[in-house]
C-alpha positions as semicolon CSV with decimal commas, in nm:
position;residue;x (nm);y (nm);z (nm)
1;M;0,000;0,000;0,000
2;M;0,127;0,348;-0,081
3;L;0,163;0,488;0,270
4;T;0,044;0,845;0,324
5;K;-0,097;1,031;0,622
6;N;-0,444;0,931;0,506
7;S;-0,357;0,562;0,486
8;I;-0,232;0,541;0,845
9;P;-0,546;0,354;0,965
10;F;-0,458;0,071;0,727
11;A;-0,099;0,054;0,849
12;E;-0,234;0,040;1,204
13;V;-0,446;-0,260;1,106
14;C;-0,134;-0,449;1,004
15;T;0,039;-0,353;1,330
16;S;-0,255;-0,445;1,554
17;K;-0,297;-0,775;1,370
18;L;0,067;-0,866;1,428
19;E;0,048;-0,764;1,792
20;F;-0,272;-0,964;1,851
21;V;-0,119;-1,280;1,703
22;A;0,206;-1,239;1,898
23;F;0,015;-1,166;2,220
24;T;-0,201;-1,477;2,185
25;N;0,093;-1,703;2,106
26;R;0,282;-1,567;2,406
27;L;-0,013;-1,620;2,640
28;F;-0,053;-1,985;2,547
29;S;0,320;-2,041;2,583
30;E;0,330;-1,884;2,931
31;A;0,013;-2,060;3,046
32;R;0,165;-2,402;2,975
33;K;0,428;-2,356;3,242
34;S;0,341;-2,575;3,539
35;K;0,438;-2,339;3,823
36;L;0,343;-1,988;3,929
37;N;0,450;-1,775;3,636
38;A;0,472;-1,395;3,634
39;L;0,408;-1,219;3,300
40;N;0,567;-0,894;3,189
41;D;0,246;-0,700;3,253
42;G;0,244;-0,798;3,621
43;T;-0,024;-1,067;3,591
44;F;0,026;-1,431;3,687
45;F;-0,064;-1,776;3,560
46;R;-0,079;-2,052;3,819
47;P;-0,217;-2,407;3,853
48;L;-0,526;-2,475;4,063
49;L;-0,503;-2,510;4,437
50;R;-0,637;-2,836;4,574
51;S;-0,934;-2,651;4,725
52;E;-1,013;-2,488;4,388
53;E;-1,000;-2,824;4,214
54;K;-1,248;-2,966;4,468
55;A;-1,477;-2,667;4,428
56;L;-1,487;-2,709;4,051
57;S;-1,543;-3,084;4,075
58;N;-1,786;-3,112;4,366
59;I;-1,971;-2,780;4,378
60;C;-1,947;-2,648;4,020
61;H;-2,014;-2,995;3,869
62;C;-1,724;-2,959;3,627
63;R;-1,504;-3,240;3,493
64;S;-1,153;-3,250;3,354
65;T;-0,934;-3,514;3,196
66;D;-0,639;-3,357;3,379
67;W;-0,696;-3,089;3,644
68;S;-0,326;-3,010;3,649
69;K;-0,360;-2,839;3,311
70;L;-0,614;-2,583;3,430
71;R;-0,476;-2,237;3,505
72;L;-0,604;-1,931;3,682
73;W;-0,496;-1,600;3,533
74;I;-0,446;-1,357;3,822
75;P;-0,446;-0,980;3,753
76;K;-0,164;-0,771;3,895
77;D;-0,390;-0,603;4,154
78;M;-0,482;-0,941;4,308
79;V;-0,281;-1,184;4,521
80;P;-0,177;-1,492;4,318
81;Q;-0,157;-1,717;4,629
82;D;-0,516;-1,645;4,739
83;D;-0,785;-1,912;4,718
84;Y;-1,039;-1,830;4,445
85;S;-1,278;-2,119;4,515
86;R;-1,568;-1,886;4,598
87;W;-1,516;-1,698;4,274
88;L;-1,521;-2,023;4,077
89;E;-1,835;-2,141;4,258
90;R;-2,019;-1,826;4,154
91;N;-1,904;-1,807;3,795
92;V;-1,814;-2,151;3,659
93;S;-2,045;-2,455;3,640
94;F;-2,132;-2,769;3,444
95;N;-1,833;-2,770;3,208
96;T;-1,593;-3,036;3,082
97;F;-1,233;-2,917;3,050
98;E;-0,965;-3,084;2,840
99;G;-0,602;-2,991;2,795
100;L;-0,482;-2,640;2,876
101;V;-0,760;-2,406;2,992
102;A;-0,679;-2,069;3,154
103;I;-0,949;-1,854;3,316
104;N;-0,898;-1,489;3,409
105;V;-1,041;-1,408;3,752
106;G;-0,980;-1,036;3,716
107;C;-1,319;-0,889;3,802
108;Q;-1,667;-0,977;3,908
109;L;-1,809;-1,152;3,606
110;N;-2,165;-1,054;3,694
111;G;-2,112;-0,693;3,599
112;N;-2,350;-0,457;3,424
113;L;-2,464;-0,573;3,082
114;Q;-2,433;-0,344;2,784
115;D;-2,667;-0,569;2,583
116;A;-2,986;-0,681;2,755
117;T;-3,004;-0,990;2,529
118;L;-2,680;-1,127;2,680
119;P;-2,674;-1,334;2,999
120;P;-2,462;-1,244;3,303
121;A;-2,093;-1,308;3,263
122;G;-1,979;-1,661;3,347
123;I;-1,870;-1,998;3,209
124;H;-2,159;-2,244;3,222
125;F;-2,301;-2,559;3,060
126;N;-2,027;-2,619;2,804
127;T;-1,988;-2,977;2,684
128;L;-1,617;-2,939;2,610
129;I;-1,367;-2,656;2,651
130;S;-1,025;-2,761;2,527
131;N;-0,701;-2,566;2,496
132;C;-0,856;-2,223;2,550
133;I;-0,771;-1,899;2,728
134;I;-1,074;-1,709;2,860
135;E;-1,026;-1,345;2,952
136;K;-1,212;-1,157;3,224
137;N;-1,583;-1,076;3,215
138;C;-1,666;-1,321;2,935
139;R;-1,995;-1,501;2,876
140;V;-1,931;-1,859;2,768
141;Y;-2,259;-2,054;2,775
142;R;-2,398;-2,378;2,631
143;N;-2,136;-2,451;2,367
144;N;-2,080;-2,807;2,249
145;V;-1,710;-2,784;2,159
146;L;-1,469;-2,494;2,207
147;K;-1,115;-2,584;2,107
148;D;-0,791;-2,396;2,049
149;T;-0,937;-2,052;2,109
150;Y;-0,839;-1,726;2,275
151;I;-1,146;-1,539;2,405
152;G;-1,094;-1,169;2,475
153;A;-1,235;-0,963;2,760
154;N;-1,612;-0,903;2,763
155;A;-1,663;-1,141;2,470
156;S;-1,980;-1,352;2,446
157;I;-1,956;-1,711;2,320
158;L;-2,309;-1,848;2,337
159;G;-2,500;-2,153;2,213
160;N;-2,253;-2,268;1,949
161;G;-2,197;-2,614;1,807
162;Q;-1,831;-2,655;1,725
163;L;-1,558;-2,393;1,720
164;V;-1,228;-2,556;1,627
165;H;-0,902;-2,466;1,456
166;S;-0,709;-2,638;1,178
167;P;-0,331;-2,672;1,218
168;N;-0,152;-2,373;1,056
169;A;-0,471;-2,262;0,884
170;S;-0,496;-1,897;0,990
171;N;-0,478;-1,649;0,707
172;Y;-0,539;-1,339;0,921
173;G;-0,717;-1,169;0,632
174;M;-0,465;-1,264;0,363
175;L;-0,623;-1,410;0,050
176;K;-0,506;-1,494;-0,298
177;L;-0,792;-1,436;-0,541
178;S;-0,829;-1,485;-0,915
179;V;-1,064;-1,233;-1,078
180;G;-1,162;-1,195;-1,443
181;P;-1,141;-1,520;-1,640
182;E;-1,290;-1,809;-1,441
183;S;-1,085;-2,056;-1,644
184;G;-0,809;-2,047;-1,901
185;G;-0,611;-1,779;-1,722
186;G;-0,703;-1,533;-1,451
187;R;-0,587;-1,211;-1,290
188;E;-0,427;-1,300;-0,957
189;V;-0,465;-1,054;-0,672
190;F;-0,313;-1,085;-0,327
191;V;-0,530;-0,902;-0,073
192;T;-0,494;-0,839;0,297
193;L;-0,727;-0,700;0,559
194;E;-0,577;-0,354;0,501
195;S;-0,608;-0,347;0,119
196;T;-0,754;-0,044;-0,060
197;M;-0,882;-0,004;-0,416
198;I;-0,552;0,169;-0,491
199;D;-0,370;-0,152;-0,400
200;I;-0,607;-0,366;-0,606
201;C;-0,574;-0,148;-0,916
202;C;-0,196;-0,145;-0,879
203;Q;-0,181;-0,526;-0,867
204;L;-0,411;-0,553;-1,168
205;K;-0,174;-0,315;-1,351
206;M;-0,449;-0,059;-1,405
207;N;-0,238;0,230;-1,282
208;H;-0,082;0,466;-1,538
209;K;0,174;0,604;-1,293
210;E;0,432;0,396;-1,118
211;G;0,288;0,253;-0,798
212;K;0,439;0,078;-0,502
213;E;0,375;-0,285;-0,428
214;M;0,180;-0,342;-0,111
215;P;0,410;-0,444;0,175
216;T;0,351;-0,795;0,306
217;S;0,487;-0,828;0,658
218;P;0,543;-1,188;0,769
219;I;0,288;-1,288;1,033
220;P;0,371;-1,567;1,276
221;L;0,135;-1,861;1,248
222;S;-0,089;-1,926;1,544
223;P;-0,280;-2,251;1,589
224;Y;-0,567;-2,075;1,765
225;N;-0,894;-1,905;1,691
226;M;-0,879;-1,548;1,815
227;I;-1,184;-1,364;1,945
228;G;-1,112;-1,007;2,048
229;N;-1,255;-0,793;2,325
230;N;-1,631;-0,726;2,319
231;C;-1,695;-0,967;2,033
232;I;-2,013;-1,175;2,004
233;F;-2,001;-1,530;1,867
234;R;-2,345;-1,683;1,910
235;D;-2,570;-1,961;1,777
236;N;-2,332;-2,092;1,511
237;P;-2,353;-2,468;1,445
238;T;-2,005;-2,511;1,292
239;A;-1,707;-2,279;1,270
240;R;-1,334;-2,311;1,230
241;D;-1,037;-2,079;1,189
242;I;-1,184;-1,745;1,294
243;F;-1,003;-1,420;1,368
244;L;-1,229;-1,154;1,519
245;L;-1,092;-0,813;1,608
246;P;-1,274;-0,624;1,888
247;T;-1,651;-0,554;1,862
248;S;-1,709;-0,778;1,558
249;K;-1,992;-1,033;1,554
250;I;-2,084;-1,370;1,407
251;E;-2,438;-1,478;1,488
252;A;-2,681;-1,748;1,373
253;T;-2,484;-1,856;1,067
254;N;-2,494;-2,185;0,879
255;N;-2,123;-2,248;0,841
256;I;-1,812;-2,040;0,903
257;E;-1,460;-2,126;0,795
258;S;-1,147;-1,914;0,780
259;V;-1,290;-1,565;0,828
260;T;-1,131;-1,244;0,952
261;L;-1,342;-0,955;1,079
262;M;-1,240;-0,599;1,157
263;P;-1,411;-0,399;1,435
264;G;-1,780;-0,346;1,368
265;A;-1,799;-0,619;1,101
266;S;-2,066;-0,887;1,132
267;I;-2,185;-1,210;0,973
268;G;-2,526;-1,346;1,062
269;Y;-2,880;-1,460;1,000
270;G;-2,834;-1,774;0,796
271;A;-2,512;-1,670;0,621
272;S;-2,225;-1,900;0,533
273;A;-1,873;-1,774;0,476
274;K;-1,543;-1,933;0,378
275;N;-1,211;-1,755;0,321
276;A;-1,365;-1,414;0,381
277;S;-1,201;-1,092;0,501
278;L;-1,427;-0,814;0,625
279;Q;-1,309;-0,460;0,693
280;W;-1,476;-0,215;0,931
281;N;-1,856;-0,213;0,958
282;T;-1,919;-0,466;0,683
283;F;-2,219;-0,699;0,695
284;I;-2,314;-1,036;0,548
285;H;-2,656;-1,189;0,613
286;Q;-2,864;-1,464;0,455
287;S;-2,602;-1,508;0,187
288;H;-2,311;-1,727;0,086
289;V;-1,964;-1,579;0,039
290;E;-1,641;-1,755;-0,046
291;N;-1,296;-1,616;-0,128
292;V;-1,397;-1,253;-0,088
293;L;-1,268;-0,923;0,048
294;L;-1,529;-0,675;0,168
295;M;-1,391;-0,326;0,215
296;E;-1,529;-0,083;0,471
297;Q;-1,911;-0,046;0,482
298;A;-1,968;-0,309;0,210
299;K;-2,290;-0,510;0,255
300;V;-2,393;-0,851;0,120
301;G;-2,744;-0,984;0,157
302;P;-3,002;-1,099;0,174
303;N;-3,013;-1,390;-0,070
304;S;-2,682;-1,328;-0,244
305;I;-2,390;-1,538;-0,363
306;V;-2,049;-1,372;-0,384
307;Q;-1,743;-1,576;-0,477
308;D;-1,383;-1,496;-0,575
309;S;-1,453;-1,124;-0,570
310;I;-1,350;-0,792;-0,420
311;L;-1,619;-0,550;-0,304
312;G;-1,490;-0,196;-0,260
313;P;-1,598;0,063;-0,003
314;D;-1,975;0,120;0,031
315;V;-2,064;-0,156;-0,218
316;H;-2,406;-0,318;-0,167
317;V;-2,505;-0,655;-0,315
318;S;-2,841;-0,815;-0,244
319;A;-3,051;-1,086;-0,410
320;G;-2,795;-1,148;-0,684
321;E;-2,474;-1,327;-0,774
322;V;-2,123;-1,190;-0,811
323;H;-1,835;-1,411;-0,929
324;A;-1,469;-1,340;-1,013
325;S;-1,533;-0,965;-1,013
326;V;-1,395;-0,639;-0,877
327;L;-1,663;-0,386;-0,782
328;G;-1,538;-0,036;-0,705
329;P;-1,674;0,216;-0,452
330;N;-2,048;0,288;-0,422
331;T;-2,156;0,013;-0,662
332;N;-2,509;-0,115;-0,601
333;A;-2,668;-0,442;-0,712
334;H;-2,986;-0,435;-0,508
335;H;-3,191;-0,673;-0,723
336;Q;-3,176;-1,023;-0,861
337;S;-2,898;-1,001;-1,115
338;L;-2,579;-1,170;-1,231
339;L;-2,224;-1,035;-1,250
340;I;-1,948;-1,269;-1,363
341;S;-1,592;-1,165;-1,448
342;V;-1,673;-0,794;-1,427
343;L;-1,377;-0,560;-1,375
344;W;-1,533;-0,239;-1,244
345;P;-1,255;-0,065;-1,049
346;L;-1,415;0,281;-1,022
347;G;-1,762;0,149;-0,944
348;R;-2,030;0,409;-0,870
349;G;-2,280;0,220;-1,087
350;N;-2,604;0,028;-1,058
351;V;-2,725;-0,315;-1,167
352;G;-3,095;-0,343;-1,249
353;Y;-3,321;-0,640;-1,187
354;G;-3,256;-0,927;-1,425
355;A;-2,939;-0,777;-1,567
356;N;-2,736;-1,064;-1,712
357;V;-2,376;-0,947;-1,709
358;G;-2,246;-1,299;-1,703
359;S;-2,223;-1,453;-2,048
360;N;-1,857;-1,538;-2,003
361;H;-1,862;-1,887;-2,158
362;T;-1,781;-1,918;-2,527
363;G;-1,879;-2,286;-2,537
364;R;-1,509;-2,360;-2,514
365;L;-1,407;-2,197;-2,185
366;P;-1,555;-1,953;-1,928
367;D;-1,263;-1,719;-1,998
368;Q;-1,426;-1,396;-2,117
369;E;-1,457;-1,068;-1,923
370;V;-1,639;-0,738;-1,904
371;V;-1,480;-0,404;-1,821
372;A;-1,721;-0,145;-1,683
373;A;-1,648;0,225;-1,658
374;E;-1,726;0,443;-1,361
375;G;-2,098;0,506;-1,321
376;T;-2,219;0,240;-1,567
377;F;-2,590;0,158;-1,532
378;W;-2,693;-0,193;-1,638
379;G;-3,065;-0,169;-1,711
380;L;-3,335;-0,422;-1,629
381;S;-3,302;-0,749;-1,822
382;S;-3,005;-0,626;-2,022
383;V;-2,802;-0,909;-2,175
384;I;-2,427;-0,866;-2,215
385;K;-2,245;-1,108;-2,445
386;F;-1,879;-1,118;-2,352
387;P;-1,631;-0,969;-2,408
388;V;-1,758;-0,614;-2,367
389;N;-1,564;-0,305;-2,266
390;I;-1,785;-0,015;-2,157
391;A;-1,508;0,244;-2,131
392;A;-1,768;0,523;-2,138
393;P;-1,816;0,673;-1,792
394;Y;-2,172;0,730;-1,669
395;S;-2,335;0,556;-1,960
396;I;-2,665;0,369;-1,947
397;V;-2,747;0,031;-2,099
398;A;-3,123;0,064;-2,137
399;A;-3,370;-0,199;-2,017
400;G;-3,391;-0,504;-2,242
401;T;-3,085;-0,410;-2,445
402;T;-2,852;-0,682;-2,575
403;L;-2,488;-0,595;-2,627
404;V;-2,273;-0,813;-2,850
405;P;-1,894;-0,814;-2,798
406;Q;-1,766;-0,458;-2,850
407;H;-1,573;-0,164;-2,706
408;I;-1,764;0,158;-2,635
409;S;-1,582;0,474;-2,523
410;M;-1,813;0,775;-2,568
411;P;-1,899;0,897;-2,215
412;F;-2,246;0,979;-2,080
413;S;-2,412;0,779;-2,358
414;L;-2,736;0,587;-2,379
415;L;-2,728;0,243;-2,541
416;V;-3,076;0,133;-2,640
417;E;-3,212;-0,148;-2,854
418;Q;-3,457;-0,059;-3,131
419;H;-3,581;-0,301;-3,395
420;Q;-3,324;-0,557;-3,281
421;E;-3,042;-0,312;-3,342
422;C;-2,838;-0,132;-3,075
423;Y;-2,825;0,247;-3,107
424;I;-2,594;0,485;-2,925
425;L;-2,694;0,835;-2,818
426;P;-2,367;1,007;-2,725
427;A;-2,388;1,253;-2,433
428;W;-2,754;1,163;-2,379
429;V;-2,710;1,182;-2,002
430;L;-2,558;1,531;-2,031
431;Q;-2,830;1,658;-2,262
432;S;-3,147;1,481;-2,152
433;S;-3,076;1,371;-1,797
434;P;-2,829;1,614;-1,637
435;Y;-3,030;1,567;-1,317
436;T;-2,856;1,227;-1,298
437;I;-2,512;1,389;-1,288
438;S;-2,606;1,652;-1,030
439;R;-2,779;1,398;-0,808
440;S;-2,484;1,161;-0,835
441;E;-2,238;1,433;-0,730
442;I;-2,449;1,497;-0,420
443;K;-2,506;1,126;-0,355
444;F;-2,139;1,031;-0,374
445;S;-2,042;1,314;-0,141
446;T;-2,308;1,241;0,125
447;R;-2,349;0,862;0,114
448;R;-1,986;0,765;0,148
449;K;-1,979;0,602;0,490
450;A;-1,637;0,439;0,447
451;K;-1,448;0,716;0,625
452;R;-1,112;0,540;0,618
453;H;-1,127;0,525;0,237
454;E;-1,270;0,872;0,172
455;W;-0,927;1,024;0,115
456;Y;-0,924;0,865;-0,231
457;T;-1,292;0,791;-0,313
458;G;-1,433;1,145;-0,324
459;W;-1,338;1,240;-0,678
460;K;-1,553;1,464;-0,898
461;I;-1,747;1,330;-1,196
462;I;-1,651;1,619;-1,423
463;R;-1,272;1,623;-1,408
464;P;-0,982;1,640;-1,655
465;S;-0,993;1,274;-1,762
466;T;-1,367;1,279;-1,839
467;I;-1,329;1,609;-2,022
468;D;-1,050;1,459;-2,234
469;L;-1,281;1,170;-2,330
470;M;-1,556;1,415;-2,420
471;M;-1,327;1,625;-2,637
472;T;-1,204;1,320;-2,828
473;S;-1,559;1,188;-2,868
474;R;-1,680;1,524;-2,997
475;Q;-1,396;1,536;-3,247
476;I;-1,499;1,194;-3,382
477;L;-1,863;1,301;-3,405
478;E;-1,768;1,620;-3,590
479;A;-1,562;1,421;-3,839
480;S;-1,856;1,190;-3,914
481;N;-2,113;1,366;-4,131
482;G;-2,304;1,335;-4,453
483;S;-2,529;1,040;-4,367
484;S;-2,854;0,969;-4,183
485;E;-2,697;0,676;-3,994
486;Y;-2,342;0,580;-3,908
487;R;-2,188;0,243;-3,829
488;N;-1,842;0,144;-3,709
489;I;-1,777;0,486;-3,559
490;P;-1,464;0,483;-3,336
491;G;-1,576;0,477;-2,974
492;A;-1,931;0,369;-3,058
493;G;-1,854;-0,002;-3,081
494;K;-2,104;-0,187;-3,298
495;A;-2,389;0,050;-3,211
496;I;-2,562;0,260;-3,476
497;L;-2,541;0,638;-3,456
498;S;-2,816;0,853;-3,606
499;E;-2,752;1,197;-3,753
500;K;-2,979;1,360;-3,494
501;S;-2,792;1,189;-3,209
502;R;-2,461;1,295;-3,362
503;R;-2,560;1,663;-3,365
504;V;-2,712;1,652;-3,017
505;G;-2,400;1,478;-2,885
506;I;-2,168;1,744;-3,029
507;A;-2,370;2,023;-2,868
508;A;-2,398;1,847;-2,530
509;Y;-2,028;1,764;-2,515
510;S;-1,939;2,121;-2,611
511;A;-2,161;2,271;-2,343
512;C;-2,012;2,051;-2,070
513;I;-1,652;2,104;-2,186
514;Q;-1,689;2,480;-2,205
515;R;-1,876;2,509;-1,873
516;Y;-1,598;2,312;-1,703
517;A;-1,328;2,541;-1,840
518;L;-1,521;2,862;-1,774
519;L;-1,592;2,767;-1,412
520;G;-1,217;2,728;-1,376
521;L;-1,170;3,074;-1,525
522;L;-1,417;3,225;-1,279
523;Q;-1,235;3,072;-0,985
524;Y;-0,901;3,192;-1,124
525;C;-1,038;3,543;-1,166
526;Q;-1,167;3,552;-0,809
527;E;-0,825;3,447;-0,678
528;N;-0,609;3,658;-0,915
529;L;-0,797;3,978;-0,992
530;E;-0,481;4,184;-0,980
531;N;-0,327;3,988;-1,270
532;I;-0,602;4,024;-1,532
533;T;-0,806;4,287;-1,710
534;A;-1,148;4,282;-1,867
535;N;-1,004;4,261;-2,217
536;N;-0,778;3,959;-2,188
537;I;-0,688;3,644;-2,004
538;L;-0,334;3,531;-1,929
539;E;-0,136;3,498;-2,245
540;S;-0,053;3,148;-2,358
541;N;0,294;3,041;-2,250
542;R;0,386;2,767;-2,495
543;E;0,665;2,635;-2,276
544;S;0,442;2,578;-1,973
545;E;0,106;2,521;-2,143
546;Y;-0,070;2,199;-2,048
547;L;-0,087;1,962;-2,346
548;L;-0,426;1,799;-2,385
549;P;-0,383;1,426;-2,442
550;V;-0,467;1,253;-2,767
551;I;-0,687;0,950;-2,695
552;D;-0,747;0,658;-2,928
553;L;-1,104;0,552;-2,845
554;T;-1,058;0,220;-3,022
555;E;-0,761;0,112;-2,810
556;P;-0,844;-0,102;-2,505
557;R;-0,703;0,083;-2,206
558;W;-0,774;0,120;-1,837
559;P;-0,931;0,448;-1,727
560;V;-0,724;0,723;-1,577
561;L;-0,754;0,653;-1,205
562;P;-0,886;0,960;-1,021
563;W;-0,630;0,936;-0,742
564;E;-0,355;0,960;-1,007
565;E;-0,485;1,292;-1,141
566;E;-0,278;1,577;-1,005
567;P;-0,512;1,836;-0,844
568;N;-0,250;2,111;-0,876
569;Y;-0,281;2,091;-1,255
570;L;-0,657;2,142;-1,265
571;W;-0,634;2,508;-1,369
572;S;-0,362;2,425;-1,622
573;H;-0,597;2,174;-1,782
574;Q;-0,893;2,415;-1,771
575;K;-0,681;2,689;-1,925
576;A;-0,568;2,457;-2,205
577;V;-0,933;2,377;-2,277
578;L;-1,014;2,750;-2,280
579;F;-0,744;2,814;-2,538
580;R;-0,880;2,528;-2,748
581;E;-1,246;2,631;-2,722
582;F;-1,243;3,011;-2,742
583;P;-1,048;3,217;-2,995
584;S;-1,137;3,531;-2,802
585;R;-0,974;3,556;-2,462
586;K;-1,156;3,862;-2,333
587;V;-1,256;3,788;-1,979
588;A;-1,586;3,975;-1,996
589;E;-1,699;3,780;-2,303
590;L;-1,595;3,448;-2,153
591;L;-1,768;3,511;-1,821
592;N;-2,086;3,615;-1,997
593;K;-2,066;3,289;-2,192
594;L;-2,041;3,108;-1,858
595;L;-2,362;3,278;-1,741
596;E;-2,534;3,153;-2,054
597;L;-2,414;2,795;-2,009
598;E;-2,485;2,788;-1,635
599;K;-2,840;2,911;-1,685
600;D;-2,894;2,656;-1,962
601;Y;-2,761;2,374;-1,741
602;A;-2,990;2,464;-1,450
603;Q;-3,288;2,478;-1,687
604;R;-3,205;2,136;-1,834
605;V;-3,171;1,982;-1,487
606;Q;-3,509;2,117;-1,387
607;R;-3,660;2,023;-1,724
608;S;-3,541;1,663;-1,696
609;K;-3,711;1,631;-1,356
610;N;-4,020;1,815;-1,481
611;R;-4,050;1,568;-1,767
612;D;-4,088;1,283;-1,518
613;D;-4,342;1,482;-1,317
614;T;-4,554;1,560;-1,621
615;R;-4,548;1,208;-1,758
616;G;-4,624;1,053;-1,419
617;A;-4,921;1,282;-1,360
618;Q;-5,066;1,187;-1,698
619;I;-5,048;0,816;-1,618
620;I;-5,063;0,757;-1,239
621;P;-5,355;0,882;-1,024
622;G;-5,249;1,101;-0,733
623;Y;-4,896;1,132;-0,870
624;R;-4,855;1,498;-0,777
625;D;-4,958;1,436;-0,417
626;S;-4,714;1,150;-0,362
627;H;-4,404;1,272;-0,545
628;V;-4,167;1,562;-0,488
629;H;-4,217;1,816;-0,766
630;A;-3,916;1,957;-0,950
631;D;-3,964;2,298;-0,785
632;D;-3,924;2,137;-0,441
633;D;-3,660;1,880;-0,533
634;E;-3,337;1,922;-0,334
635;V;-3,115;1,841;-0,632
636;V;-3,290;2,096;-0,854
637;K;-3,278;2,357;-0,581
638;S;-2,907;2,302;-0,523
639;V;-2,833;2,339;-0,896
640;I;-3,037;2,660;-0,916
641;E;-2,866;2,790;-0,604
642;F;-2,525;2,718;-0,756
643;S;-2,628;2,890;-1,080
644;L;-2,732;3,202;-0,887
645;S;-2,403;3,202;-0,695
646;V;-2,213;3,181;-1,025
647;E;-2,414;3,474;-1,159
648;K;-2,338;3,678;-0,846
649;N;-1,967;3,596;-0,857
650;V;-1,943;3,681;-1,228
651;Q;-2,110;4,015;-1,168
652;N;-1,869;4,093;-0,885
653;V;-1,567;4,006;-1,097
654;L;-1,691;4,210;-1,393
655;L;-1,765;4,504;-1,163
656;I;-1,412;4,505;-1,022
657;L;-1,256;4,459;-1,366
658;G;-1,469;4,742;-1,498
659;R;-1,340;4,974;-1,228
660;K;-0,983;4,876;-1,307
661;H;-1,044;4,947;-1,677
662;S;-1,193;5,292;-1,606
663;R;-0,884;5,391;-1,408
664;L;-0,651;5,304;-1,695
């Protein structure tokens, strides 16, 4: 992982994981010593006194194959030679002990409960406890078999079948996954509990700038399950090889094997999981997962199957299947759908009900893939025949559309099937549904709950790389003319382009490109009023001028990753676009053009929402009473508010520049 100040929480994960493993190994080693043994922290392990052994056997109704292997763990503020028979009589009963078992007597187990559904602290009615260390204030009740396990303070281990550990089986969140082709190849990714999407993209060689390989610190093997402080492990019939960091939960599952959970993560309610690593505040319920990494705030369930996949921050999957895929931040598949071999590193998209993005089998091998751009929307019942590369950010595959193998690169497009042919409407989202863009900007800024990842997931939709794609797409559209329909257009894949869509696309791309550059100009003017006049902008300096990239829309390439874009060059890029778009560089004329574009954008956002309101009212009774009208819509109001602020700022700049001009 590329270590920065913002990635410190992930480095701390690696450190705490190493310390937890080393601490557990050391405890078991010290507890095995047969005499009174002082630890470095001032606590003691010691064997049972004869009176304590009798209390456990005769009063507590406990049994042991060898009482000499039981240990009491005495805190440093207590006397190790004291007799703790009374304590054992109150808090331990009806258990069978085997091998090494150490019990911490550090506090009154019957303390206040934070969770009213949990019983008082104690160790009761366990069929077999073997080779375990039990910290203070734990609740260990009615388990059939507990073997080879460290149980942290205040943890609750209740009503489980078997919890065992395989020799040298702990992965501590380290997984080797193969994404993309299910057979005949594969893209191997090594993930750890502290992986980010930056790490994943680097390993998949998606980065355009040189990245650093993620460090892999050697972790000592430990032949024990580890359950951290304040964890809950309850009502699980079978489980093996678990590693729970504090406050995580596993409840009422079907089967658990080789899982690692960060604080706040949980698995429950009929779920089964194997080889799964869950970062902070992730959740799996009523679903099956195998060979998966869930990054912070990712959710799976209900009724989902996720295998051999990586789910990025804030990804939600429910009622569908995901196989051999990488889903980037804020991706949602909330309905019954299928994703197989989908490489979607920048996420931010949606999968509609019945979307079949899974036709990866050629009849020879299941070795085909799909690449999805940021913000792709797979419509209801769309059928995607592999391989397909949607390299067109924020494009929509309309409901019922079938895509044959192709590469599409024109951003903000609509792909729709008409008369069994696929048509492309370039920039349709910009022209006819700009509400989608404005709502998405708000949504991605307010719904990102993965706070530890937000330092790299909060990029803007309209940014230099998307503008570059728009400029190249517009150039291709401008070069294609003289026909009513166009086929085999670079960037349009195998879709058909109509003349009307070509002209609309050119205008929509131009409006967005120019608005982007002019907003940059306005900001520059506000920050540098002393350096400009009303009649000109900064002169072009050919030696330092930003060179706009030349993009081949037919060449398969990974997108420019937002975290690789240099924010300090934003104005340089905007200025280069200004020089390309506007022959005149008079500030007053350019700012007045911005007012025109900003007003037009706000009107189109409101018009796109109004269109839904009007159509709905014509079809659905009571529509107006049960839907938010465009005039009251928060997205529309925010766009109008921004437009008014732009108008005010332009007027202020022009007023100041006018005064400067009158003094000359």
